[in-house]
Short mmCIF file of C-alpha atoms and ligand atoms in Angstrom, two decimals:
data_model
loop_
_atom_site.label_atom_id
_atom_site.label_comp_id
_atom_site.label_asym_id
_atom_site.label_seq_id
_atom_site.Cartn_x
_atom_site.Cartn_y
_atom_site.Cartn_z
CA MET Y 1 -22.04 21.39 -17.96
CA THR Y 2 -21.53 21.43 -14.22
CA SER Y 3 -18.15 20.61 -12.70
CA ILE Y 4 -17.89 19.35 -9.13
CA ALA Y 5 -14.63 18.77 -7.23
CA VAL Y 6 -14.63 16.19 -4.43
CA SER Y 7 -11.97 17.43 -2.04
CA SER Y 8 -10.84 17.47 1.55
CA GLN Y 9 -8.04 18.90 3.62
CA LYS Y 10 -7.53 15.49 5.24
CA GLY Y 11 -6.61 12.25 3.46
CA GLY Y 12 -8.46 8.92 3.61
CA VAL Y 13 -11.89 10.42 4.31
CA GLY Y 14 -13.70 8.62 1.49
CA LYS Y 15 -13.29 11.02 -1.47
CA THR Y 16 -12.54 8.35 -4.05
CA THR Y 17 -15.26 6.01 -2.77
CA LEU Y 18 -17.80 8.83 -2.83
CA SER Y 19 -16.70 10.07 -6.27
CA ILE Y 20 -17.05 6.68 -7.94
CA ASN Y 21 -20.44 5.88 -6.45
CA LEU Y 22 -21.86 9.38 -6.85
CA ALA Y 23 -20.74 9.52 -10.50
CA HIS Y 24 -22.53 6.21 -11.05
CA ALA Y 25 -25.66 7.55 -9.32
CA PHE Y 26 -25.76 10.46 -11.79
CA ALA Y 27 -24.97 8.31 -14.83
CA ARG Y 28 -27.66 5.72 -14.07
CA VAL Y 29 -30.41 8.34 -14.41
CA GLY Y 30 -29.13 9.31 -17.84
CA ILE Y 31 -26.94 12.28 -16.92
CA LYS Y 32 -23.87 12.14 -19.14
CA THR Y 33 -21.15 11.92 -16.51
CA LEU Y 34 -17.37 12.08 -16.70
CA LEU Y 35 -15.44 10.95 -13.62
CA VAL Y 36 -11.93 12.43 -13.63
CA ASP Y 37 -9.13 11.05 -11.49
CA ALA Y 38 -7.32 14.26 -10.58
CA ASP Y 39 -5.27 12.47 -7.90
CA PRO Y 40 -1.76 11.55 -9.13
CA GLN Y 41 -2.06 8.38 -6.99
CA GLY Y 42 -4.65 7.22 -9.50
CA SER Y 43 -7.12 5.68 -7.05
CA VAL Y 44 -10.20 5.91 -9.29
CA GLY Y 45 -8.28 4.16 -12.03
CA HIS Y 46 -7.09 1.43 -9.67
CA SER Y 47 -10.66 0.85 -8.54
CA LEU Y 48 -12.38 0.81 -11.91
CA THR Y 49 -9.96 -0.21 -14.65
CA ARG Y 50 -7.26 -2.86 -14.63
CA GLN Y 51 -5.03 -1.16 -17.20
CA SER Y 52 -5.26 2.32 -15.61
CA ARG Y 53 -1.48 2.71 -15.34
CA LEU Y 54 -1.20 2.51 -19.13
CA LEU Y 55 -3.84 5.12 -19.83
CA THR Y 56 -3.15 8.68 -20.88
CA GLY Y 57 -4.93 10.87 -18.37
CA PHE Y 58 -5.54 14.15 -16.62
CA TYR Y 59 -1.94 14.84 -15.57
CA ASP Y 60 -0.71 14.12 -19.11
CA PHE Y 61 -3.15 16.77 -20.32
CA LEU Y 62 -1.82 19.25 -17.73
CA ALA Y 63 1.69 18.57 -19.03
CA ASP Y 64 0.58 18.77 -22.68
CA PRO Y 65 -2.80 20.43 -23.29
CA GLY Y 66 -2.46 19.51 -26.98
CA ILE Y 67 -3.64 15.95 -26.17
CA PRO Y 68 -7.14 15.58 -27.66
CA MET Y 69 -10.05 14.60 -25.40
CA GLU Y 70 -10.75 11.42 -27.39
CA ARG Y 71 -7.41 10.04 -26.19
CA LEU Y 72 -8.36 10.67 -22.58
CA VAL Y 73 -11.99 9.59 -22.27
CA VAL Y 74 -12.47 5.91 -21.39
CA PRO Y 75 -15.97 4.51 -21.91
CA THR Y 76 -17.61 2.10 -19.43
CA ARG Y 77 -20.36 -0.48 -19.93
CA LEU Y 78 -22.84 2.24 -19.04
CA GLU Y 79 -23.18 4.56 -22.01
CA THR Y 80 -23.63 7.70 -19.88
CA PHE Y 81 -20.60 6.97 -17.67
CA SER Y 82 -17.02 7.68 -18.82
CA LEU Y 83 -13.71 8.08 -17.04
CA VAL Y 84 -10.48 9.98 -17.39
CA ALA Y 85 -7.59 8.25 -15.59
CA SER Y 86 -4.97 10.22 -13.73
CA GLY Y 87 -2.38 9.30 -16.37
CA GLN Y 88 1.29 8.58 -16.44
CA ALA Y 89 2.69 12.06 -15.81
CA GLY Y 90 3.00 12.99 -12.13
CA ASP Y 91 2.18 16.41 -10.77
CA TYR Y 92 5.84 17.37 -11.16
CA GLU Y 93 5.86 16.59 -14.88
CA ALA Y 94 2.62 18.53 -15.14
CA GLY Y 95 4.64 21.64 -14.44
CA GLY Y 96 4.99 21.61 -10.65
CA GLY Y 97 4.87 25.17 -9.42
CA GLY Y 98 2.85 26.76 -6.67
CA ASN Y 99 -0.81 27.55 -6.28
CA GLY Y 100 -2.43 28.88 -9.41
CA SER Y 101 0.12 27.54 -11.89
CA HIS Y 102 -2.33 25.06 -13.47
CA LEU Y 103 -5.45 27.23 -13.53
CA ALA Y 104 -5.37 27.91 -17.27
CA ARG Y 105 -4.86 24.23 -18.14
CA VAL Y 106 -7.56 22.98 -15.77
CA ARG Y 107 -9.90 25.53 -17.38
CA ALA Y 108 -8.91 24.30 -20.85
CA PHE Y 109 -9.57 20.72 -19.74
CA LEU Y 110 -13.08 21.54 -18.47
CA ARG Y 111 -13.87 23.48 -21.67
CA ALA Y 112 -12.85 20.45 -23.74
CA VAL Y 113 -15.00 18.15 -21.56
CA ALA Y 114 -18.00 20.46 -22.00
CA GLN Y 115 -17.46 20.48 -25.76
CA ARG Y 116 -17.78 16.69 -25.81
CA GLY Y 117 -21.32 17.02 -24.53
CA PHE Y 118 -20.95 15.90 -20.92
CA ASP Y 119 -23.58 17.18 -18.46
CA LEU Y 120 -21.45 16.63 -15.39
CA CYS Y 121 -17.73 16.43 -14.68
CA LEU Y 122 -16.94 15.01 -11.26
CA MET Y 123 -13.31 15.37 -10.19
CA ASP Y 124 -11.76 13.22 -7.47
CA THR Y 125 -8.77 15.10 -6.06
CA ALA Y 126 -5.74 14.39 -3.87
CA ALA Y 127 -6.05 15.42 -0.21
CA GLY Y 128 -5.14 19.00 0.71
CA LEU Y 129 -6.36 22.18 -0.94
CA PHE Y 130 -3.11 23.30 -2.53
CA GLY Y 131 -1.23 22.64 -5.79
CA VAL Y 132 -3.25 20.98 -8.55
CA THR Y 133 -6.12 20.21 -6.14
CA GLY Y 134 -6.35 23.91 -5.23
CA ASP Y 135 -6.43 24.81 -8.92
CA VAL Y 136 -9.10 22.18 -9.65
CA VAL Y 137 -11.32 23.47 -6.82
CA ALA Y 138 -10.71 27.06 -7.88
CA THR Y 139 -11.82 26.21 -11.42
CA CYS Y 140 -14.82 23.96 -10.74
CA ASP Y 141 -18.37 25.28 -10.34
CA ALA Y 142 -18.87 23.48 -7.05
CA VAL Y 143 -17.10 21.54 -4.33
CA LEU Y 144 -18.25 18.67 -2.12
CA ILE Y 145 -16.30 17.68 0.98
CA PRO Y 146 -16.53 14.23 2.56
CA GLN Y 147 -15.82 14.28 6.28
CA GLN Y 148 -15.10 11.14 8.23
CA ALA Y 149 -17.48 10.74 11.18
CA GLU Y 150 -14.66 9.87 13.57
CA PRO Y 151 -13.18 11.85 16.48
CA LEU Y 152 -10.18 12.99 14.42
CA GLY Y 153 -12.60 14.41 11.86
CA ILE Y 154 -13.83 17.04 14.33
CA ARG Y 155 -10.34 18.40 14.88
CA SER Y 156 -9.90 19.03 11.18
CA VAL Y 157 -13.06 21.17 10.87
CA PRO Y 158 -11.47 24.58 11.65
CA LYS Y 159 -8.82 23.89 8.99
CA LEU Y 160 -11.50 22.77 6.58
CA LEU Y 161 -13.50 25.98 7.06
CA GLU Y 162 -10.32 28.06 6.75
CA GLY Y 163 -9.38 26.25 3.51
CA LEU Y 164 -12.84 26.79 2.05
CA GLN Y 165 -12.71 30.46 2.92
CA ARG Y 166 -9.43 30.71 1.02
CA LEU Y 167 -10.86 28.94 -2.02
CA ARG Y 168 -13.90 31.18 -2.04
CA ILE Y 169 -11.58 34.17 -2.23
CA MET Y 170 -9.81 32.53 -5.20
CA ASN Y 171 -13.12 31.57 -6.83
CA PRO Y 172 -15.98 33.79 -5.67
CA HIS Y 173 -18.40 31.81 -7.86
CA LEU Y 174 -17.60 28.53 -6.12
CA ASN Y 175 -20.77 26.78 -4.96
CA VAL Y 176 -19.88 25.09 -1.69
CA LEU Y 177 -22.31 22.20 -1.90
CA GLY Y 178 -21.21 21.21 1.55
CA VAL Y 179 -19.89 18.50 3.79
CA CYS Y 180 -21.08 14.92 3.51
CA LEU Y 181 -20.40 12.74 6.55
CA SER Y 182 -18.76 9.48 5.55
CA MET Y 183 -18.05 6.14 7.22
CA VAL Y 184 -20.86 6.74 9.72
CA GLN Y 185 -21.55 3.81 12.06
CA PRO Y 186 -25.02 4.41 13.48
CA ASP Y 187 -24.67 1.38 15.78
CA LEU Y 188 -21.64 2.92 17.54
CA ALA Y 189 -22.25 5.59 20.19
CA ASP Y 190 -18.90 7.28 19.43
CA SER Y 191 -19.70 7.58 15.74
CA ARG Y 192 -23.20 8.95 16.48
CA GLU Y 193 -21.71 11.48 18.89
CA VAL Y 194 -19.19 12.70 16.30
CA ALA Y 195 -21.94 13.02 13.69
CA THR Y 196 -24.02 15.08 16.15
CA THR Y 197 -21.06 17.33 17.02
CA LEU Y 198 -20.23 17.90 13.35
CA ARG Y 199 -23.88 18.81 12.77
CA GLN Y 200 -23.56 21.41 15.55
CA ILE Y 201 -20.30 23.04 14.44
CA LEU Y 202 -20.82 23.20 10.69
CA PRO Y 203 -23.09 25.84 9.14
CA PRO Y 204 -26.38 23.92 8.53
CA GLU Y 205 -26.58 24.94 4.85
CA TRP Y 206 -23.17 23.30 4.35
CA LEU Y 207 -24.15 19.91 5.68
CA PHE Y 208 -25.85 17.24 3.60
CA GLN Y 209 -28.76 15.37 5.16
CA THR Y 210 -27.50 12.22 3.48
CA HIS Y 211 -24.52 10.50 5.06
CA ILE Y 212 -22.47 7.58 3.83
CA PRO Y 213 -22.53 4.57 6.17
CA ARG Y 214 -19.45 2.50 6.85
CA ASP Y 215 -20.09 -0.72 4.97
CA PRO Y 216 -17.86 -3.66 3.97
CA LEU Y 217 -19.60 -3.63 0.57
CA PHE Y 218 -17.34 -0.73 -0.48
CA ILE Y 219 -14.27 -2.90 -0.15
CA ARG Y 220 -15.94 -5.74 -2.05
CA ALA Y 221 -16.97 -3.33 -4.80
CA SER Y 222 -13.50 -1.87 -5.22
CA ALA Y 223 -11.98 -5.39 -5.33
CA ARG Y 224 -14.29 -6.10 -8.28
CA GLY Y 225 -13.74 -2.73 -9.94
CA LEU Y 226 -17.40 -1.75 -9.68
CA PRO Y 227 -19.56 0.94 -8.13
CA VAL Y 228 -21.42 -0.53 -5.11
CA GLY Y 229 -24.78 -0.17 -6.86
CA LEU Y 230 -23.77 -2.84 -9.37
CA LEU Y 231 -23.20 -5.49 -6.68
CA GLU Y 232 -26.08 -7.86 -6.05
CA ALA Y 233 -26.37 -6.71 -2.44
CA GLY Y 234 -25.76 -3.07 -3.33
CA ALA Y 235 -29.33 -1.73 -3.65
CA GLY Y 236 -29.39 -0.25 -0.12
CA VAL Y 237 -26.13 1.65 -0.54
CA GLN Y 238 -27.23 2.70 -4.02
CA ARG Y 239 -30.24 4.44 -2.45
CA VAL Y 240 -27.85 6.49 -0.27
CA PHE Y 241 -26.04 7.78 -3.35
CA ASP Y 242 -29.33 8.43 -5.15
CA ALA Y 243 -30.40 10.56 -2.16
CA LEU Y 244 -27.08 12.42 -2.22
CA ARG Y 245 -27.50 13.00 -5.97
CA SER Y 246 -30.98 14.48 -5.40
CA GLU Y 247 -29.67 16.78 -2.66
CA ILE Y 248 -26.91 18.00 -4.98
CA GLU Y 249 -29.37 18.60 -7.83
CA VAL Y 250 -31.51 20.75 -5.52
CA LYS Y 251 -28.42 22.69 -4.33
CA LEU Y 252 -27.56 23.30 -7.99
CA GLY Y 253 -31.05 24.71 -8.52
CA ARG Y 254 -32.41 21.74 -10.52
CA ALA Y 255 -35.28 19.38 -10.03
CA PRO Y 256 -34.09 16.03 -8.64
CA SER Y 257 -33.98 13.28 -11.30
CA ALA Y 258 -36.63 10.60 -10.95
CA ARG Y 259 -35.64 6.98 -10.67
N1 ATP X 301 -18.25 4.17 3.62
C1 ATP X 301 -17.20 3.35 3.69
N2 ATP X 301 -17.32 2.14 4.30
C2 ATP X 301 -16.25 1.31 4.40
N3 ATP X 301 -15.05 1.57 3.91
C3 ATP X 301 -14.86 2.76 3.30
C4 ATP X 301 -15.92 3.70 3.14
N4 ATP X 301 -15.45 4.79 2.48
C5 ATP X 301 -14.16 4.53 2.23
N5 ATP X 301 -13.80 3.32 2.70
C6 ATP X 301 -12.46 2.72 2.67
O1 ATP X 301 -11.57 3.60 3.34
C7 ATP X 301 -10.37 3.77 2.62
C8 ATP X 301 -10.17 5.23 2.24
O2 ATP X 301 -11.23 5.62 1.38
P1 ATP X 301 -10.98 6.48 0.05
O3 ATP X 301 -9.85 5.91 -0.72
O4 ATP X 301 -12.28 6.62 -0.63
O5 ATP X 301 -10.54 7.85 0.74
P2 ATP X 301 -9.83 9.11 0.04
O6 ATP X 301 -10.32 10.32 0.77
O7 ATP X 301 -10.05 9.07 -1.43
O8 ATP X 301 -8.29 8.84 0.38
P3 ATP X 301 -7.02 9.66 -0.20
O9 ATP X 301 -6.99 10.96 0.57
O10 ATP X 301 -5.87 8.78 0.08
O11 ATP X 301 -7.28 9.88 -1.68
C9 ATP X 301 -10.47 2.83 1.43
O12 ATP X 301 -9.84 1.63 1.76
C10 ATP X 301 -11.96 2.61 1.25
O13 ATP X 301 -12.25 1.35 0.67
MG1 MG X 302 -8.67 9.15 -3.00
#
């Protein structure tokens, strides 16, 4: 099994949106995918399941690793796509503490997920690279960082690189898949300029060719509790996530799945 954390120093950059749609892009080609809401705000759950607040989830497991996986995994209409909600326990009930205090439990969680036969575990995290998020990134095989293609995004790059450096020290095996530009507006000169600048300041091997466009379809999809690809008008955006999936597969040393 491969585990990928979707993380960023900055909030509101499109982590949850990317996680949901990327997980669906993997699942639709038959890769057994588990999408884990590792953000105590529970955004994945809010987007995809109505009763998410009632579900036992990831933070409950951190508080009590005796909870069996079958109580956590929520199936979807797509057989290869399952979810784990964030749960009812907050990060404080999960044991609070500083960096590193949840490492053993996050590891136990990923072992249990692997034992259930998943091929991929995608983890949407809360913004910042500390606390539980830091422990998730330090435990996962790989990390993917969405970066908003807006002027403020550029200012956060030095912090982003510094944070990644720190995580690589904590987890020398971490595969930094790279930065994926999000909310790109190709019709706006300012957005194009930011995208070009980010392409200049980030190490090229850390930047995905694929970028996520800003599109009102994402809001429509989350109102309906669906990945964008399942909307009638969603085929174009679906192709973006299929391309991102292929890029990730290549970075993981695999052949891209055919569709
Ligand atoms: N490509 C996009 N096009 C249009 N709207 C988008 C896009 N990506 C995200 N959004 C919207 O922007 C907002 C923030 O996105 P999202 O929740 O995915 O970010 P996040 O990084 O998970 O935020 P947080 O740090 O709070 O967890 C949401 O309202 C979402 O619907
Ligand atoms: Mg989020």
